[in-house]
Each structure stands twice: as C-alpha cells, then as structure tokens.
XYZ file of C-alpha atoms in Angstrom:
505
model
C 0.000 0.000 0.000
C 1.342 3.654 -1.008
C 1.638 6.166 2.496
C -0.546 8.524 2.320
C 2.344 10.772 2.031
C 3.821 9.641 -0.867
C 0.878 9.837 -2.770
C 0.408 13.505 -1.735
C 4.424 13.436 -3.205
C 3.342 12.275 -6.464
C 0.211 14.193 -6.876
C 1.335 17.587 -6.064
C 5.577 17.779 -6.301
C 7.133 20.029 -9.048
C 9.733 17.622 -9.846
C 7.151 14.972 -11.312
C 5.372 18.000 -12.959
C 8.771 18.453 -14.643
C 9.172 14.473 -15.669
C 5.935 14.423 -17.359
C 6.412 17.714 -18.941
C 9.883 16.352 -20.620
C 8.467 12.524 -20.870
C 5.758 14.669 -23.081
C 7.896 16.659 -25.075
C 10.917 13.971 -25.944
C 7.846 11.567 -27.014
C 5.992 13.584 -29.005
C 9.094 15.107 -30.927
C 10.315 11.604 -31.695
C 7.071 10.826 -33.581
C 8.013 14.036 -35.988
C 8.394 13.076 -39.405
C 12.831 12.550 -40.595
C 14.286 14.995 -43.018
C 12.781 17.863 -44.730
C 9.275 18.690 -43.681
C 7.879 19.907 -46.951
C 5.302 22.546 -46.200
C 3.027 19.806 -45.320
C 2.105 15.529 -46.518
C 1.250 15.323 -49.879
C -1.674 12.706 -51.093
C -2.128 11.518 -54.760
C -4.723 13.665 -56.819
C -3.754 17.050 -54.541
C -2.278 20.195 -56.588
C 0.754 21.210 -55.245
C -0.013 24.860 -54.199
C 3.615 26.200 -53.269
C 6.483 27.190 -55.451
C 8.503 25.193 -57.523
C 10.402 22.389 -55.549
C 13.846 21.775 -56.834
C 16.440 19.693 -56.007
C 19.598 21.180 -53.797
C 21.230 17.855 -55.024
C 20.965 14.922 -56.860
C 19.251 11.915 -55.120
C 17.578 8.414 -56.044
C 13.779 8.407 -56.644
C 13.147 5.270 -54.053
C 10.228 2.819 -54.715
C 7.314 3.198 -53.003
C 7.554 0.500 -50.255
C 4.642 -2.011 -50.621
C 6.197 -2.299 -54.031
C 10.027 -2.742 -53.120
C 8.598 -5.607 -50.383
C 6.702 -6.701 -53.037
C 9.899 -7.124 -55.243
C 12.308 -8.924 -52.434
C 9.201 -11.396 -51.582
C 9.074 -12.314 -54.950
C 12.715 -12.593 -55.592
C 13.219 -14.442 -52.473
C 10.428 -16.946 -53.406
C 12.233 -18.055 -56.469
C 15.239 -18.824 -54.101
C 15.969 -22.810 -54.420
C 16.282 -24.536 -51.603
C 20.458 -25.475 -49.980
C 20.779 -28.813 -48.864
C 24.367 -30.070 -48.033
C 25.843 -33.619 -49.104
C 27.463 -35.626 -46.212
C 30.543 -37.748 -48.195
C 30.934 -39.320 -44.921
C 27.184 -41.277 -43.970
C 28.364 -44.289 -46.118
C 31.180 -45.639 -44.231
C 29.520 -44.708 -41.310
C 26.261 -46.816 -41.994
C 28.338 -49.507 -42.995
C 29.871 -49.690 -39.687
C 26.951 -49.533 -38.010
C 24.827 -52.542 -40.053
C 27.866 -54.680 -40.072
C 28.349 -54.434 -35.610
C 24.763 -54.707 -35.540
C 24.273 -57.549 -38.358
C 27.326 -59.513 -35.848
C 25.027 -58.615 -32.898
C 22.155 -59.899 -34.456
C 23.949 -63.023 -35.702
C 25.412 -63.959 -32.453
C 21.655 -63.551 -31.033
C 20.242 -65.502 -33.395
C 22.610 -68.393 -32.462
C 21.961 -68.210 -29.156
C 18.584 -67.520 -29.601
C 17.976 -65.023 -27.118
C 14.979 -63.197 -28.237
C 13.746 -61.990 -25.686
C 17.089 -60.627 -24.309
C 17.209 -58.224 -27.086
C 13.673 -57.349 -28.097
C 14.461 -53.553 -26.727
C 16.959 -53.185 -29.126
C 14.851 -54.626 -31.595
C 11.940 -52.115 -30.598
C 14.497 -49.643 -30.944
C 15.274 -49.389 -34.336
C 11.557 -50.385 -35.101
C 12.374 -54.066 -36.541
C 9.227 -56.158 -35.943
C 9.230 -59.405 -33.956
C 8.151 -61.148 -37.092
C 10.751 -59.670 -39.190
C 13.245 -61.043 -36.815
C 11.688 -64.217 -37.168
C 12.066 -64.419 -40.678
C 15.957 -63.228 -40.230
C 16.499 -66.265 -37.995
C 15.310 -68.523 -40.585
C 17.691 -66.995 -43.096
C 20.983 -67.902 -40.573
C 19.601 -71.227 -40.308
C 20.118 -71.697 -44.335
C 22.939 -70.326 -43.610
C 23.923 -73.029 -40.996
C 23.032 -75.540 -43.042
C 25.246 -78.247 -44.911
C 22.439 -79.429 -46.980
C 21.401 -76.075 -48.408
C 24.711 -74.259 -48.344
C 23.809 -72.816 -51.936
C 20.494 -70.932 -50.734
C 20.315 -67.120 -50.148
C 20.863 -66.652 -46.272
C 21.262 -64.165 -43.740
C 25.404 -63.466 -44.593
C 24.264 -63.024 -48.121
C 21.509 -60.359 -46.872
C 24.704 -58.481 -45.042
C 26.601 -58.414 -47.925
C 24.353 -56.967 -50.220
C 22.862 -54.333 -47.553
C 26.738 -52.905 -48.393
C 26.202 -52.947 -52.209
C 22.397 -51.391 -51.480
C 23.828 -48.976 -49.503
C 26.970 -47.813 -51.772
C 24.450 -47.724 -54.681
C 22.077 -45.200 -52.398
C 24.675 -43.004 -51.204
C 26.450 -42.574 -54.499
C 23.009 -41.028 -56.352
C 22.385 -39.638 -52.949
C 19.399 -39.815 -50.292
C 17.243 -36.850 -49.976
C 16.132 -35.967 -46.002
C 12.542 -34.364 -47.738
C 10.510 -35.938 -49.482
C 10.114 -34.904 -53.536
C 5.794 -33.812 -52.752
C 7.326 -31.594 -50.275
C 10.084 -29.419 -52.202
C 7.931 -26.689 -54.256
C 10.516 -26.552 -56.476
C 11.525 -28.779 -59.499
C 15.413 -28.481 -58.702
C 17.585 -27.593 -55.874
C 20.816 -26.474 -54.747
C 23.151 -29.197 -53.424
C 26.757 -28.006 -51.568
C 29.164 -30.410 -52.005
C 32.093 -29.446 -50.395
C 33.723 -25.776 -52.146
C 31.226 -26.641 -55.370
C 27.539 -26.179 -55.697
C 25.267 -28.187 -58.165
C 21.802 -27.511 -58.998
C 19.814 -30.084 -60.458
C 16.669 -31.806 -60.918
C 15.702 -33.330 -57.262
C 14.625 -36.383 -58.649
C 18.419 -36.936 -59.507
C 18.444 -38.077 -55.479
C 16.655 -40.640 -53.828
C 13.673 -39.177 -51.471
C 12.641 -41.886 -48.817
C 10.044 -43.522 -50.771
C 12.010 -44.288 -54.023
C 14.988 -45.018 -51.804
C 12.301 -47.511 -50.653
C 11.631 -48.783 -53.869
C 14.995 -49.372 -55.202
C 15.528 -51.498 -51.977
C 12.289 -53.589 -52.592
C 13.219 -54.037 -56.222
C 16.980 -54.750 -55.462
C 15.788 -57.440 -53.017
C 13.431 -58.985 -55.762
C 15.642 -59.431 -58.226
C 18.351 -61.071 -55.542
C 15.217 -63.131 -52.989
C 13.367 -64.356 -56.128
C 10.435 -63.024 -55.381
C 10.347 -64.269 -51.804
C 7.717 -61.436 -50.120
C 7.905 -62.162 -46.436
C 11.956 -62.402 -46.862
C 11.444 -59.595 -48.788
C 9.457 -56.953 -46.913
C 11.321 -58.534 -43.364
C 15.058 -57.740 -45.406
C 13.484 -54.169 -46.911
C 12.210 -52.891 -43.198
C 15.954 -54.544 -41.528
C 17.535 -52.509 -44.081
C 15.142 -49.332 -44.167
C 16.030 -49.060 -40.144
C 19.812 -48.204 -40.761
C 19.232 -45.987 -43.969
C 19.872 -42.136 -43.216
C 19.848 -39.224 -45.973
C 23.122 -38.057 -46.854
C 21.580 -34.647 -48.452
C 20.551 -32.518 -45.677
C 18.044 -29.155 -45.985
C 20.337 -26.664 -44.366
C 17.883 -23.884 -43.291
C 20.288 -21.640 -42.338
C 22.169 -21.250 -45.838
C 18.694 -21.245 -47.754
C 17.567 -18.205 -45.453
C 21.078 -16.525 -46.131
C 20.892 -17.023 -50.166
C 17.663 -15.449 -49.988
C 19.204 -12.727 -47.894
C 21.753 -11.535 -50.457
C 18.906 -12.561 -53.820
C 16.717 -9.606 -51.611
C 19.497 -7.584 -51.063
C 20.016 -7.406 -55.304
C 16.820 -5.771 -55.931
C 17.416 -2.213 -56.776
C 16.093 0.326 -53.980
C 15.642 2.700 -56.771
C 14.024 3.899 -60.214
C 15.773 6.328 -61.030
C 17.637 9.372 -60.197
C 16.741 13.516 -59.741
C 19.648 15.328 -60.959
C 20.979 18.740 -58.943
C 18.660 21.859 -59.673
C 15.789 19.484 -61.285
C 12.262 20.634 -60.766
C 10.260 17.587 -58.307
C 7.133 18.961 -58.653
C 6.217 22.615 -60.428
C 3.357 25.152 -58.732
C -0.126 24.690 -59.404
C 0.637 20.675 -60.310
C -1.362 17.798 -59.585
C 0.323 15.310 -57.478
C 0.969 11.970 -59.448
C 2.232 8.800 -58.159
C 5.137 9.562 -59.524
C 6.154 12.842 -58.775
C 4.827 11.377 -55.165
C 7.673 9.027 -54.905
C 10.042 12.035 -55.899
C 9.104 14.227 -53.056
C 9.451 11.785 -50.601
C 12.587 10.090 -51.909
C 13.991 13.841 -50.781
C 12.770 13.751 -47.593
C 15.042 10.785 -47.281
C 17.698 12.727 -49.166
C 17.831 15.632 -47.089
C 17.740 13.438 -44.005
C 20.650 11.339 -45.172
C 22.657 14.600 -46.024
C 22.448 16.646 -43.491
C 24.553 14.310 -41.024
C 24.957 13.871 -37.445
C 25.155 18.039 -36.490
C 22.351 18.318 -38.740
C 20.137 15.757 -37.065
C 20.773 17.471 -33.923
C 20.114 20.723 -34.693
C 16.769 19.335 -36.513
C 15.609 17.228 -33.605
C 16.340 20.642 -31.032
C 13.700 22.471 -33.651
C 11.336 19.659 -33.205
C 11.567 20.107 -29.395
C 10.925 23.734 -29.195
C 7.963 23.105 -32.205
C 6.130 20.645 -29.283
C 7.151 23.119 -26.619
C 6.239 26.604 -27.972
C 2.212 24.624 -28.756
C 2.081 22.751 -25.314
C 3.263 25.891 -23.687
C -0.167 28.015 -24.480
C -1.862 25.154 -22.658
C 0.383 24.742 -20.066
C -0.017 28.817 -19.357
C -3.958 28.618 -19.432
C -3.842 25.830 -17.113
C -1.732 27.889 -14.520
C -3.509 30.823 -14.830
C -7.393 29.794 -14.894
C -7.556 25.931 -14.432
C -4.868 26.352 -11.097
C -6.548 23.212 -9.385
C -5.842 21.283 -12.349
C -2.115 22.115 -12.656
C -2.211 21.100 -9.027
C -2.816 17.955 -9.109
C -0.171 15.743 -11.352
C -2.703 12.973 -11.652
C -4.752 15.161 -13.966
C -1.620 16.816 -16.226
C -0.303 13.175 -16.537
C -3.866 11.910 -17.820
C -4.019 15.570 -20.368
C -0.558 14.402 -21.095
C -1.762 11.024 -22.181
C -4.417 11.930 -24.413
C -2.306 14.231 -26.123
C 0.390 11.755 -26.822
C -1.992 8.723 -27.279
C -3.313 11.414 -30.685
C -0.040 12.018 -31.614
C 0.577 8.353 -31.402
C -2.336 7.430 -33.939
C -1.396 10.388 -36.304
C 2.581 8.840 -36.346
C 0.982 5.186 -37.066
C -1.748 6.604 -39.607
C 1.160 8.477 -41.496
C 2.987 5.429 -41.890
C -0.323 4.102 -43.580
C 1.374 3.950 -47.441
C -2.279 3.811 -49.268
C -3.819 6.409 -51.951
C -6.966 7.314 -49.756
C -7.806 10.293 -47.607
C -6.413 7.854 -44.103
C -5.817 11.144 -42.126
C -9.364 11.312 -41.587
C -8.980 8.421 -39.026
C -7.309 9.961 -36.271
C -10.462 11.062 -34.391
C -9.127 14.495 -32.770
C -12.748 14.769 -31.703
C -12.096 11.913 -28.859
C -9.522 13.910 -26.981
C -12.158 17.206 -27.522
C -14.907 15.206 -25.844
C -12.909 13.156 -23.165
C -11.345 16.329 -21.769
C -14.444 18.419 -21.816
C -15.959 15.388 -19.850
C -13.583 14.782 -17.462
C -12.788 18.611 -16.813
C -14.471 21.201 -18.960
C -15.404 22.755 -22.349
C -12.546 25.416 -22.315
C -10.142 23.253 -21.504
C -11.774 20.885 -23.874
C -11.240 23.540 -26.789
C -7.688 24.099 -26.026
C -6.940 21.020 -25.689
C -8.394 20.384 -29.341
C -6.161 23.536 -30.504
C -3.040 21.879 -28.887
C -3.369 18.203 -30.446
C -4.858 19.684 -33.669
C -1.643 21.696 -33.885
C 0.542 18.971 -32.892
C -0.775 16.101 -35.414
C -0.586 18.816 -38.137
C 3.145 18.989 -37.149
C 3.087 15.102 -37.046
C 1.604 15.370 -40.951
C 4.575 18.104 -42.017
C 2.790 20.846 -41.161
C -0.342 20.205 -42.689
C -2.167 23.287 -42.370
C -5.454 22.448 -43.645
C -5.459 18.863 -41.748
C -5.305 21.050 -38.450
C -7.848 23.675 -39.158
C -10.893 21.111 -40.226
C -9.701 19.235 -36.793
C -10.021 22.273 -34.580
C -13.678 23.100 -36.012
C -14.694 19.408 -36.000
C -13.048 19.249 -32.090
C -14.197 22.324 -31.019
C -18.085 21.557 -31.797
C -17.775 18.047 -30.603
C -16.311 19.680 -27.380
C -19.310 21.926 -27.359
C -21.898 19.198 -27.684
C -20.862 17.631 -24.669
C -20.519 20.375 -22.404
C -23.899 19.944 -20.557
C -23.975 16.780 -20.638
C -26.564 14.830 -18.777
C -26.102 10.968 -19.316
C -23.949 8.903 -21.555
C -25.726 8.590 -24.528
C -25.815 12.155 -24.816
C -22.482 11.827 -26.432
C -23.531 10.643 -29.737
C -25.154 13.350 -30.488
C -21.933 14.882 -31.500
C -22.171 12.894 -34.196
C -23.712 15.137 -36.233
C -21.410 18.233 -35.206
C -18.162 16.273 -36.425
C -19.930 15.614 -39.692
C -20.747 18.704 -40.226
C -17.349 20.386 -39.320
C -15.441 17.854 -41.493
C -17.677 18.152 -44.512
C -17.960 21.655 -44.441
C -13.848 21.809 -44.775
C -13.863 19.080 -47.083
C -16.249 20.962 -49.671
C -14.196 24.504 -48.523
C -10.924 23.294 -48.689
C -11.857 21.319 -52.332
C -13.134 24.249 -54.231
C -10.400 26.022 -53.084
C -7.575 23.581 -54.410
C -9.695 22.263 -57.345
C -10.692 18.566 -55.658
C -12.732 16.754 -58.611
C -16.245 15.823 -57.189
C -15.022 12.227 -56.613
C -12.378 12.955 -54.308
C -14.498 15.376 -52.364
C -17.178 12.290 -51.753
C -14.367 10.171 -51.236
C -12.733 12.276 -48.546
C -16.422 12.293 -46.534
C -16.900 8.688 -46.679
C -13.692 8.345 -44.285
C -14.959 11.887 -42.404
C -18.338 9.702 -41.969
C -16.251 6.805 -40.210
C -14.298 9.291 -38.095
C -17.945 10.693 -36.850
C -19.127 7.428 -36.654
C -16.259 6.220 -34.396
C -15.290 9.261 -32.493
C -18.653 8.994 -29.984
C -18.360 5.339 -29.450
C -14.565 5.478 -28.636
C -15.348 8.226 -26.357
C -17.905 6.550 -24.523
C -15.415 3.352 -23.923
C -12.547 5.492 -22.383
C -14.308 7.454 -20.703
C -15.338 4.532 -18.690
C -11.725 2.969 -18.270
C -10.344 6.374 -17.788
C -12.633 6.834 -14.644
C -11.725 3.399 -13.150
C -7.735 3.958 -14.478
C -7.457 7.106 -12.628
C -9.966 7.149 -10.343
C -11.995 10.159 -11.482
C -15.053 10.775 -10.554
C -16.857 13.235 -13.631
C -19.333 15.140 -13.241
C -21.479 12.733 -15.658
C -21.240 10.038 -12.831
C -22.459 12.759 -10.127
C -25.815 13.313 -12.506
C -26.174 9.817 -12.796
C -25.859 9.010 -9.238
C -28.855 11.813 -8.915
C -31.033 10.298 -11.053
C -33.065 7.891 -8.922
C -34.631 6.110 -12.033
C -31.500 4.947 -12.371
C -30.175 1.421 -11.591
C-alpha cells in the first residue's frame, strides 16, 4: 500500500510536474516526421499549391515500399532450396549394419529373443521380421542347403544397397514436399543444382531397396518386406536441408533488388506550382525527404531534432499557461496533467501510425481528434476541452509536415464536438456529436476542395472516411471514458448526474 504521504508526493511535487512535462515533449518530438518537412504531406490527386520544388542535389527516386517488399518477396520466393551432401554417412552406416548384423547373428545363435527385443523395438524391426531373419541364418547353418540365399548373403548386399544409395544420394525431404523442381546441393567448395529427382527421397529409396531385393530373394515377399524394413532401419539421408544457408541465399537474392528507379539530378524541378500530385512525382518528393535526411549528417540531425523540441514546446506551452492561470486546481494535481498528457500523446501516437499508412486514400481522416475534444471536456471542462483540441490539432498537423489544412478542419470538427458535450446529462448524450463532427469535417472538405480544385469524386471520397471518423469518435469516447474513470480514479461530473437520477439502476 502507497503512504498517504507519498501519494500527496506524487500528486502535487514540481519535480514529477517536470518528468511528465519532458516525458511529453521527448515523445511527441520523436514521432516528428525525418528529413525535410515539406510545407506539409502530400496525397495523390492534390495540386501542389507552393512554389517550384527543386532539387539542392541529386538523389535516387526510391520505390514506393509495398512495391520494393513486393519485389524482395518475390525474388526471395524463387530462391531454391540449400541442402548439403554428407561424403561421410556411407562408411559410417556400414559400420553400423555390419556391428549390428554380428550382434544380431550372435543372437540368433543363441537364440535369445527376448534378451534383445528392446533393441529390436528400438530401431523399429518387428518381432516377425526377426523371425524371418532367424530362418535366413539357419540356411545359412546348413550343410544341406549351403547354396540358398541366407542371412550373410543379406549383409553383404545391404553394403552394395547402400553404396548404390549413397552414391546417387538420399534426400532428407521428401520430392511432394520441395515446391521446387530443382535444388541447390553443396558439395564441399562446389555447388550443383539439379533436378531433385536426380536423389533418392525416402520412398524411391524404398523402392529401389524392394526391387533390389526382388531381383536377388526371387520373389520371396515375407523375406522380402522382413530384409526391406531390416535394411530401411539403418538408412539415413546423406543430403541434408540446411535452413540456415537457404535463409542466407535469400538474404543476399533480396538484397540485389534495386532500392531505386531512377535518379533527380541537382537543380531538377520535383514537382512545379499549381501541379497535380501523381504517383510519380509522389515518390520524388518523398525520396527527398530521405535525401535531405541522409545529407544533413549527425550536427544536422541534432540541430533538426532541437527544432522539433521547441515546435512541441512553444504549442504545449499556451496550454500549459492557461492551465496555470485559470484551471490552477488542475495544474495542481499531477494525476490530472499526466492523464491531459496522455491523451495528447496517445493522438499524436495514432497520427505517427496513420502516417505510416502507405495507401492512396484520404487515411488522415482516421485519427479522431474529436475523442480527446470530448474526453477532456468530460472529465474537466469545455474550455479546456477547446484548447486542448487547438493543442493536439496543432501537434498532429506537425506530425503530418505541417499540414495546415489537416489542423484547421480538426479544430472546427473538435471544437463543436467539445461543445456538444458540455452539458452533458447521461452517456448517450455523447452521440449526439455525431452530427457536429460531420458537419465540421464536410464543411472543410467541400471549402478546402473548391479552393484547391478537388474533382467531385475525391471530395465524396474524402467524406466517406470523415463519416467513419464521426461514426467512431462517440463510441470510442464513450469506452474510455469509462476505463479512464476506473484507471485514474476520477469521478466526472457525468457520474455525479447519474448518481442523482433515482430512475436509475
């Protein structure tokens, strides 16, 4: 359990108003977009409304991303799988049937069955099969029938089986599962790659043995089938999928795709004033962003991240003033700035993930700005509600490169939903802001269109996703407010009208 004076600590000492303040700031300004910010982001279909961008130096026009992933996946796909040829299994088996086949012989002769039915269980050779092998060192035994195919004959030609396997070579996959007609075999320094049905897989290793034993058991099955499963038991693959080296040829087959299409020369025009924004000339403007951020180096970087610091300090700062000066109780208490503080970088947080959204469609629209306007008019009031909106409106414009129009439609569309919610009387009340944010956004949709020539398309196109945000905004305000409550242990001034309503539950 916390003292009662170190929660009085937390809640009210300078020091953790200072931590939050900097925790805010560092956060926020890490989120800020690398390289030049460009006026503001540019979408597909948008007329470029500035002056002529030219290049300060030459640079490479990048792909666009899905389609450089695109490129590697598919490259990497056509990589053939690396499996590794052990020169060494051969003698190896060998040694192994022949100290088992004297093991076996000497048991036989002694017939000890039961003494060594765990080893037989072992290496999966049936009681039955063992059987049949007993029989076969009998013929052997025998004066009479000295002539007849026997057990030492079986051990003799497991060798010649086995020398004929390992010399084509015994696949450790089978051929159904390789997608791939041929594959790469590593043989030492050299490197073959050939049809896979050059090699033995299991099952036509299988076969050869069954046939091999036909032509030498005349036809005998149950000799047959007990020699094919005695022999199957000591057969290993000598050519060995090596995961590792397959994963590493794909790695340098990726790494041979070309980053690029192209290059901008030095004092090229990007993009010229008053011109639409193709996919194209897209790809140029943000290949320099990446330009400018590889080129202006480590002092550069520095310099550019201080800016973004002081951006994020000089638009928290009007809130963090008001808050001193009017909302004093607020400032007070830590709990409170580190739940504003939240909010504000939760937003930024969606705006940072929503700009890494590479799609041709109006995705801005999905950061609902409106839920921080409604959850902090809730929770304290409708001013601070409305400069709160300013604050994060200002801040995920920053997020967007200074998208100017993104943040004015956002502090309309906050403001009113702020507004709509300020007398609140139960819960439900809060979808009626629904049709405020509609409004807001499709009034700056249609403003902000004519102005920069949007075809009709794009202006319906750009209120389908400003219907969603509506749509969404009120019902992901009604969830947090609830776990916001319980999180912090806030008691609004929605729950005190509730608790006063004695229809109520």
């Amino acid at each position: 359990m916390i003292s009662e004076e170190t929660y009085n600590f937390f809640t009210s000492s300078k020091r953790i108003k200072v931590v939050i303040a900097i925790a805010t700031v560092v956060l926020i300004s890490l989120m800020f977009p690398k390289g030049e910010a460009l006026e503001s982001e540019v979408n597909v279909g948008s007329i470029w409304i500035q002056d002529d961008l030219i290049a300060s130096n030459p640079f490479e026009i990048l792909k666009d991303k899905s389609v450089y992933e695109a490129e590697k996946k598919q490259v990497t796909q056509r990589v053939l799988p690396v499996f590794v040829k052990n020169n060494d299994l051969f003698n190896k088996t060998v040694d192994s049937i022949k100290y088992f086949n004297k093991f076996l012989a000497n048991s036989i002769d002694e017939d000890i069955l039961n003494g060594i039915k765990p080893r037989l269980s072992k290496l999966g050779i049936k009681e039955e099969d063992y059987l049949i092998l007993k029989n076969l060192r009998k013929v052997d035994k025998s004066l009479t029938l000295r002539n007849n195919k026997g057990l030492n004959y079986l051990f003799n030609l497991s060798v010649e089986i086995y020398d004929k396997i390992y010399q084509r070579g015994l696949l450790d996959i089978e051929y159904r599962k390789i997608n791939f007609d041929s594959i790469s075999v590593r043989d030492g320094k050299f490197e073959i790659i050939t049809n896979k049905t050059k090699y033995f897989d299991y099952y036509s290793a299988k076969n050869f043995v069954m046939l091999y034993l036909k032509n030498s058991f005349s036809n005998n099955i149950q000799v047959i089938n007990a020699a094919s499963n005695y022999l199957m038991r000591f057969l290993f693959p000598n050519i060995t999928y090596n995961e590792r080296m397959t994963n590493y040829a794909k790695e340098i087959a990726a790494d041979k795709v070309s980053r690029n299409i192209g290059i901008v020369n030095e004092n090229e025009r990007i993009v010229g004033k008053h011109e639409r924004i193709t996919s194209d000339i897209k790809l140029k403007i943000d290949s320099y962003r990446v330009a400018k951020a590889d080129e202006i180096g480590v002092w550069g970087a520095t310099t550019q991240f201080v800016g973004k610091l002081l951006h994020v300090v000089i638009v928290l700062t009007l809130f963090v003033v008001y808050l001193m000066l009017f909302r004093k109780k607020i400032f007070a208490d830590n709990k409170k700035l580190l739940l504003i503080a939240a909010i504000i970088v939760f937003l930024s947080f969606i705006t940072f993930i929503v700009r890494q959204l590479n799609v041709n469609a109006p995705v801005e629209y999905l950061i609902f700005i409106p839920v921080a306007s409604m959850l902090l008019t809730i929770i304290f009031d409708s001013r601070v509600g409305f400069y709160g909106t300013v604050v994060v409106s200002l801040i995920a414009g920053g997020l967007r490169g200074n998208d100017y129009i993104f943040s004015v439609m956002n502090i309309v569309a906050g403001g009113l939903a702020a507004y709509t919610v300020r007398d609140i009387k139960n819960r439900a009340q809060i979808y009626r802001s629904f049709y405020f944010i509609l409004l807001a956004y499709i009034a700056g949709i249609i403003g902000f269109g004519f102005e920069k020539f949007d075809s009709y398309s794009t202006i319906l196109w750009n209120s389908v996703f400003a219907l969603s945000n509506a749509i969404i905004s009120p019902a992901l305000t009604f969830g947090l407010i609830i776990f916001i409550e319980r999180t912090f242990k806030i008691t609004t001034e929605l729950t005190y009208l509730e608790l006063t309503d004695f229809n109520s539950p």
